[in-house]
Amino acid sequence: MHVPDGFINAPVSAATGVVAAAAVAVSLRGARRELAGAGQGGAAAAERTAPLAGLVAAFIFAVQMLNFPVAAGTSGHLLGGALAAILVGPYTGVLCVSVVLLMQGVLFADGGLTALGVNITDMAIVTTVVAYALFRGLVKVLPRKRRSLTVASFVAALLSVPAAAVAFTALYALGGTADVPIGKVFTAMVGVHLLIGIGEAAITALTVGAVIAVRPDLVYGARGLTKPLELRTSPLATPDGGTTPAAAPAVAPVPAADPAPARRSVRRVWLAGLAAALVCAGGLSYYASANPDGLEKVAHDHGIDAKAEDHAAKDSPLADYGVKDITDPRLSGGLAGVIGVGATLAVGTGVFVVVRRRRSAATAERPDAGAGHPSESV
């Protein structure tokens, strides 16, 4: 779905650039709340959210390198909007996918630089918004069980991919540079991306299910679905031998929980996720399908690529996901993937650390911050 330079004309590309910039600005504000860890352990949890969000971005980058065969000489790969939104929240999810697209465009010449606004609008905003809206709607009507979260993740991810195909078709109708009937573009794009959506859904559901099985508290989409803590009160004796309700709960002092086990557990999840990303990008990517992806196939078959332009970073040392001057394709591709995971992890984590700290600083400046919130006074 990475749109190259030249597919969409300059006015529409500029307009989507404005839309993408506005969405990123809104997402930066929304991500401050999502990364604050409210209701999930307060400040202690907030310290863990930025590295986890950075890891989600790196994992999406890695899995996007794993093109899987679809049909008729076509392949597909993860878009990641649904996965990011469910794991770390919709605003943070938009930022995760945007960081991935930026790294791919600048370092690997994947997705045009003038088309960056188009790609962020299509692959980051549309997929995230559609997927998270569907996910929340399904969670409300399905039984309150962990399995329901996995089912909701599958359906949301499945439908987010053709939604992105519809969005691309709309953008092409407004600013396509080749004279191709929009009906043909719509039919071809939606048809192939419905099939790709099955792969997206499987990857998303498996990943969300794996994290929920280990640490459900780290899944943003699972927040508020656990049974709240109930404190029982003991009655007070009266002079006549009766009882009256207690004026305040009789709760024995509870020693503060040691946060070290939780930290170690999160560290294990982070290390496991990083290892999985490195294995995917550095090893499994060599076995990915070499067939053109959905957009490339449709563009070639219907002439959408008639005015495609060379990428400005085509001479990058990492262009086309290979390290320049390394002749062994396995080593070249694997090393490029590892570099990409590291770069995406560093940039993503850096962005989220800054966002979280700005939220923490703003909260600290308000003397009444947290007042009236029981979760912050426990």
PDB file of C-alpha atoms in Angstrom, residues 132-293:
ATOM      1  CA  TYR A 132     -10.166   0.893  16.675  1.00  0.00           C
ATOM      2  CA  ALA A 133     -13.763   2.014  16.119  1.00  0.00           C
ATOM      3  CA  LEU A 134     -14.705  -1.508  15.010  1.00  0.00           C
ATOM      4  CA  PHE A 135     -12.728  -3.062  17.855  1.00  0.00           C
ATOM      5  CA  ARG A 136     -14.432  -0.962  20.546  1.00  0.00           C
ATOM      6  CA  GLY A 137     -17.851  -1.588  19.046  1.00  0.00           C
ATOM      7  CA  LEU A 138     -17.311  -5.348  18.996  1.00  0.00           C
ATOM      8  CA  VAL A 139     -15.894  -5.443  22.513  1.00  0.00           C
ATOM      9  CA  LYS A 140     -19.058  -3.768  23.824  1.00  0.00           C
ATOM     10  CA  VAL A 141     -21.356  -6.447  22.405  1.00  0.00           C
ATOM     11  CA  LEU A 142     -19.200  -9.552  22.811  1.00  0.00           C
ATOM     12  CA  PRO A 143     -18.899 -11.443  26.129  1.00  0.00           C
ATOM     13  CA  ARG A 144     -16.363  -9.939  28.510  1.00  0.00           C
ATOM     14  CA  LYS A 145     -13.711 -12.596  27.923  1.00  0.00           C
ATOM     15  CA  ARG A 146     -10.164 -12.579  26.655  1.00  0.00           C
ATOM     16  CA  ARG A 147     -11.195 -14.592  23.635  1.00  0.00           C
ATOM     17  CA  SER A 148     -13.563 -11.784  22.665  1.00  0.00           C
ATOM     18  CA  LEU A 149     -10.626  -9.385  22.451  1.00  0.00           C
ATOM     19  CA  THR A 150      -8.881 -11.714  20.022  1.00  0.00           C
ATOM     20  CA  VAL A 151     -12.023 -12.073  17.899  1.00  0.00           C
ATOM     21  CA  ALA A 152     -12.558  -8.309  17.878  1.00  0.00           C
ATOM     22  CA  SER A 153      -8.911  -7.798  16.898  1.00  0.00           C
ATOM     23  CA  PHE A 154      -9.285 -10.209  13.985  1.00  0.00           C
ATOM     24  CA  VAL A 155     -12.407  -8.563  12.573  1.00  0.00           C
ATOM     25  CA  ALA A 156     -11.112  -5.005  13.075  1.00  0.00           C
ATOM     26  CA  ALA A 157      -7.811  -5.768  11.357  1.00  0.00           C
ATOM     27  CA  LEU A 158      -9.521  -7.642   8.520  1.00  0.00           C
ATOM     28  CA  LEU A 159     -11.770  -4.712   7.610  1.00  0.00           C
ATOM     29  CA  SER A 160      -9.154  -2.003   8.125  1.00  0.00           C
ATOM     30  CA  VAL A 161      -7.196  -3.131   5.044  1.00  0.00           C
ATOM     31  CA  PRO A 162      -9.984  -2.799   2.432  1.00  0.00           C
ATOM     32  CA  ALA A 163     -10.886   0.480   4.160  1.00  0.00           C
ATOM     33  CA  ALA A 164      -7.400   1.719   3.296  1.00  0.00           C
ATOM     34  CA  ALA A 165      -7.906   0.487  -0.280  1.00  0.00           C
ATOM     35  CA  VAL A 166     -11.145   2.495  -0.488  1.00  0.00           C
ATOM     36  CA  ALA A 167      -9.318   5.557   0.853  1.00  0.00           C
ATOM     37  CA  PHE A 168      -6.605   5.191  -1.780  1.00  0.00           C
ATOM     38  CA  THR A 169      -9.257   4.897  -4.492  1.00  0.00           C
ATOM     39  CA  ALA A 170     -10.884   8.113  -3.258  1.00  0.00           C
ATOM     40  CA  LEU A 171      -7.539   9.934  -3.303  1.00  0.00           C
ATOM     41  CA  TYR A 172      -6.828   8.583  -6.772  1.00  0.00           C
ATOM     42  CA  ALA A 173     -10.230   9.801  -7.959  1.00  0.00           C
ATOM     43  CA  LEU A 174      -9.278  13.280  -6.750  1.00  0.00           C
ATOM     44  CA  GLY A 175      -5.686  13.408  -7.974  1.00  0.00           C
ATOM     45  CA  GLY A 176      -4.668  10.351  -9.969  1.00  0.00           C
ATOM     46  CA  THR A 177      -2.048  11.137 -12.598  1.00  0.00           C
ATOM     47  CA  ALA A 178      -3.066   8.404 -15.054  1.00  0.00           C
ATOM     48  CA  ASP A 179      -6.367   8.171 -16.903  1.00  0.00           C
ATOM     49  CA  VAL A 180      -7.741   4.973 -15.393  1.00  0.00           C
ATOM     50  CA  PRO A 181     -11.472   4.366 -14.777  1.00  0.00           C
ATOM     51  CA  ILE A 182     -12.121   4.691 -11.046  1.00  0.00           C
ATOM     52  CA  GLY A 183     -14.460   1.708 -11.113  1.00  0.00           C
ATOM     53  CA  LYS A 184     -11.603  -0.529 -12.206  1.00  0.00           C
ATOM     54  CA  VAL A 185      -9.299   0.910  -9.553  1.00  0.00           C
ATOM     55  CA  PHE A 186     -11.922   0.378  -6.848  1.00  0.00           C
ATOM     56  CA  THR A 187     -12.729  -3.191  -7.835  1.00  0.00           C
ATOM     57  CA  ALA A 188      -9.103  -4.254  -8.169  1.00  0.00           C
ATOM     58  CA  MET A 189      -7.871  -2.525  -5.005  1.00  0.00           C
ATOM     59  CA  VAL A 190     -10.687  -3.669  -2.720  1.00  0.00           C
ATOM     60  CA  GLY A 191     -10.667  -7.193  -4.124  1.00  0.00           C
ATOM     61  CA  VAL A 192      -6.991  -7.900  -3.577  1.00  0.00           C
ATOM     62  CA  HIS A 193      -6.868  -6.091  -0.232  1.00  0.00           C
ATOM     63  CA  LEU A 194      -9.760  -8.113   1.132  1.00  0.00           C
ATOM     64  CA  LEU A 195      -7.490 -11.120   0.692  1.00  0.00           C
ATOM     65  CA  ILE A 196      -4.533  -9.301   2.207  1.00  0.00           C
ATOM     66  CA  GLY A 197      -6.783  -8.361   5.114  1.00  0.00           C
ATOM     67  CA  ILE A 198      -7.033 -12.028   6.087  1.00  0.00           C
ATOM     68  CA  GLY A 199      -3.279 -12.117   6.640  1.00  0.00           C
ATOM     69  CA  GLU A 200      -3.420  -8.816   8.503  1.00  0.00           C
ATOM     70  CA  ALA A 201      -6.174 -10.171  10.726  1.00  0.00           C
ATOM     71  CA  ALA A 202      -4.290 -13.373  11.519  1.00  0.00           C
ATOM     72  CA  ILE A 203      -1.077 -11.544  12.453  1.00  0.00           C
ATOM     73  CA  THR A 204      -2.945  -8.986  14.553  1.00  0.00           C
ATOM     74  CA  ALA A 205      -5.080 -11.530  16.411  1.00  0.00           C
ATOM     75  CA  LEU A 206      -2.120 -13.798  17.136  1.00  0.00           C
ATOM     76  CA  THR A 207       0.003 -10.928  18.429  1.00  0.00           C
ATOM     77  CA  VAL A 208      -2.744  -9.398  20.570  1.00  0.00           C
ATOM     78  CA  GLY A 209      -3.677 -12.831  21.903  1.00  0.00           C
ATOM     79  CA  ALA A 210      -0.058 -13.583  22.819  1.00  0.00           C
ATOM     80  CA  VAL A 211       0.367 -10.321  24.747  1.00  0.00           C
ATOM     81  CA  ILE A 212      -2.996 -10.703  26.499  1.00  0.00           C
ATOM     82  CA  ALA A 213      -2.028 -14.221  27.598  1.00  0.00           C
ATOM     83  CA  VAL A 214       1.119 -12.897  29.274  1.00  0.00           C
ATOM     84  CA  ARG A 215       0.320  -9.336  30.377  1.00  0.00           C
ATOM     85  CA  PRO A 216      -3.244  -8.217  29.618  1.00  0.00           C
ATOM     86  CA  ASP A 217      -2.628  -5.011  31.563  1.00  0.00           C
ATOM     87  CA  LEU A 218      -0.206  -3.895  28.836  1.00  0.00           C
ATOM     88  CA  VAL A 219      -2.895  -4.017  26.123  1.00  0.00           C
ATOM     89  CA  TYR A 220      -4.593  -0.650  25.759  1.00  0.00           C
ATOM     90  CA  GLY A 221      -7.691  -2.170  24.207  1.00  0.00           C
ATOM     91  CA  ALA A 222      -8.203  -4.347  27.276  1.00  0.00           C
ATOM     92  CA  ARG A 223      -8.332  -1.439  29.705  1.00  0.00           C
ATOM     93  CA  GLY A 224     -11.544  -1.201  31.672  1.00  0.00           C
ATOM     94  CA  LEU A 225     -12.554  -4.763  30.865  1.00  0.00           C
ATOM     95  CA  THR A 226     -11.297  -6.332  34.079  1.00  0.00           C
ATOM     96  CA  LYS A 227     -13.560  -6.666  37.099  1.00  0.00           C
ATOM     97  CA  PRO A 228     -13.052  -3.721  39.481  1.00  0.00           C
ATOM     98  CA  LEU A 229     -11.671  -4.319  42.968  1.00  0.00           C
ATOM     99  CA  GLU A 230     -14.373  -4.651  45.630  1.00  0.00           C
ATOM    100  CA  LEU A 231     -13.680  -3.849  49.302  1.00  0.00           C
ATOM    101  CA  ARG A 232     -15.912  -5.516  51.882  1.00  0.00           C
ATOM    102  CA  THR A 233     -16.799  -3.578  55.047  1.00  0.00           C
ATOM    103  CA  SER A 234     -17.317  -5.073  58.502  1.00  0.00           C
ATOM    104  CA  PRO A 235     -20.386  -4.005  60.571  1.00  0.00           C
ATOM    105  CA  LEU A 236     -20.045  -2.051  63.815  1.00  0.00           C
ATOM    106  CA  ALA A 237     -21.549  -3.484  66.997  1.00  0.00           C
ATOM    107  CA  THR A 238     -24.247  -1.455  68.837  1.00  0.00           C
ATOM    108  CA  PRO A 239     -24.969  -1.416  72.636  1.00  0.00           C
ATOM    109  CA  ASP A 240     -28.088  -3.570  72.185  1.00  0.00           C
ATOM    110  CA  GLY A 241     -26.144  -6.286  70.442  1.00  0.00           C
ATOM    111  CA  GLY A 242     -27.231  -5.329  66.930  1.00  0.00           C
ATOM    112  CA  THR A 243     -25.100  -4.084  64.080  1.00  0.00           C
ATOM    113  CA  THR A 244     -25.057  -1.008  61.924  1.00  0.00           C
ATOM    114  CA  PRO A 245     -23.252  -0.432  58.662  1.00  0.00           C
ATOM    115  CA  ALA A 246     -19.721   0.757  59.108  1.00  0.00           C
ATOM    116  CA  ALA A 247     -19.071   4.407  58.513  1.00  0.00           C
ATOM    117  CA  ALA A 248     -15.827   3.507  56.779  1.00  0.00           C
ATOM    118  CA  PRO A 249     -14.449   0.273  55.369  1.00  0.00           C
ATOM    119  CA  ALA A 250     -12.485  -1.809  57.823  1.00  0.00           C
ATOM    120  CA  VAL A 251      -9.509  -2.676  55.739  1.00  0.00           C
ATOM    121  CA  ALA A 252      -6.380  -4.124  57.220  1.00  0.00           C
ATOM    122  CA  PRO A 253      -3.179  -2.337  56.246  1.00  0.00           C
ATOM    123  CA  VAL A 254      -1.751  -3.842  53.100  1.00  0.00           C
ATOM    124  CA  PRO A 255       1.977  -3.640  52.529  1.00  0.00           C
ATOM    125  CA  ALA A 256       3.023  -1.832  49.392  1.00  0.00           C
ATOM    126  CA  ALA A 257       3.518  -4.168  46.478  1.00  0.00           C
ATOM    127  CA  ASP A 258       7.038  -4.662  45.322  1.00  0.00           C
ATOM    128  CA  PRO A 259       7.219  -3.168  41.798  1.00  0.00           C
ATOM    129  CA  ALA A 260      10.346  -5.145  40.927  1.00  0.00           C
ATOM    130  CA  PRO A 261       8.519  -8.300  39.689  1.00  0.00           C
ATOM    131  CA  ALA A 262       6.279  -6.183  37.441  1.00  0.00           C
ATOM    132  CA  ARG A 263       9.288  -4.372  36.036  1.00  0.00           C
ATOM    133  CA  ARG A 264      11.045  -7.653  35.369  1.00  0.00           C
ATOM    134  CA  SER A 265       7.922  -9.030  33.724  1.00  0.00           C
ATOM    135  CA  VAL A 266       7.599  -5.995  31.436  1.00  0.00           C
ATOM    136  CA  ARG A 267      11.296  -6.222  30.632  1.00  0.00           C
ATOM    137  CA  ARG A 268      10.807  -9.835  29.569  1.00  0.00           C
ATOM    138  CA  VAL A 269       7.881  -8.862  27.339  1.00  0.00           C
ATOM    139  CA  TRP A 270       9.961  -6.056  25.804  1.00  0.00           C
ATOM    140  CA  LEU A 271      12.953  -8.315  25.206  1.00  0.00           C
ATOM    141  CA  ALA A 272      10.735 -11.022  23.723  1.00  0.00           C
ATOM    142  CA  GLY A 273       9.117  -8.498  21.391  1.00  0.00           C
ATOM    143  CA  LEU A 274      12.474  -7.112  20.326  1.00  0.00           C
ATOM    144  CA  ALA A 275      13.815 -10.602  19.688  1.00  0.00           C
ATOM    145  CA  ALA A 276      10.757 -11.413  17.567  1.00  0.00           C
ATOM    146  CA  ALA A 277      11.227  -8.207  15.546  1.00  0.00           C
ATOM    147  CA  LEU A 278      14.899  -8.945  14.931  1.00  0.00           C
ATOM    148  CA  VAL A 279      14.162 -12.522  13.886  1.00  0.00           C
ATOM    149  CA  CYS A 280      11.467 -11.355  11.459  1.00  0.00           C
ATOM    150  CA  ALA A 281      13.521  -8.543   9.918  1.00  0.00           C
ATOM    151  CA  GLY A 282      16.932 -10.142  10.119  1.00  0.00           C
ATOM    152  CA  GLY A 283      16.094 -13.739   9.209  1.00  0.00           C
ATOM    153  CA  LEU A 284      12.551 -14.539   8.092  1.00  0.00           C
ATOM    154  CA  SER A 285      12.431 -11.596   5.681  1.00  0.00           C
ATOM    155  CA  TYR A 286      14.761 -13.524   3.359  1.00  0.00           C
ATOM    156  CA  TYR A 287      11.949 -16.013   2.756  1.00  0.00           C
ATOM    157  CA  ALA A 288       9.258 -13.376   2.139  1.00  0.00           C
ATOM    158  CA  SER A 289       7.344 -13.474  -1.126  1.00  0.00           C
ATOM    159  CA  ALA A 290       9.045 -11.651  -3.996  1.00  0.00           C
ATOM    160  CA  ASN A 291       5.726 -11.052  -5.781  1.00  0.00           C
ATOM    161  CA  PRO A 292       4.545  -7.438  -6.082  1.00  0.00           C
ATOM    162  CA  ASP A 293       2.241  -6.294  -3.314  1.00  0.00           C
TER     163      ASP A 293
END
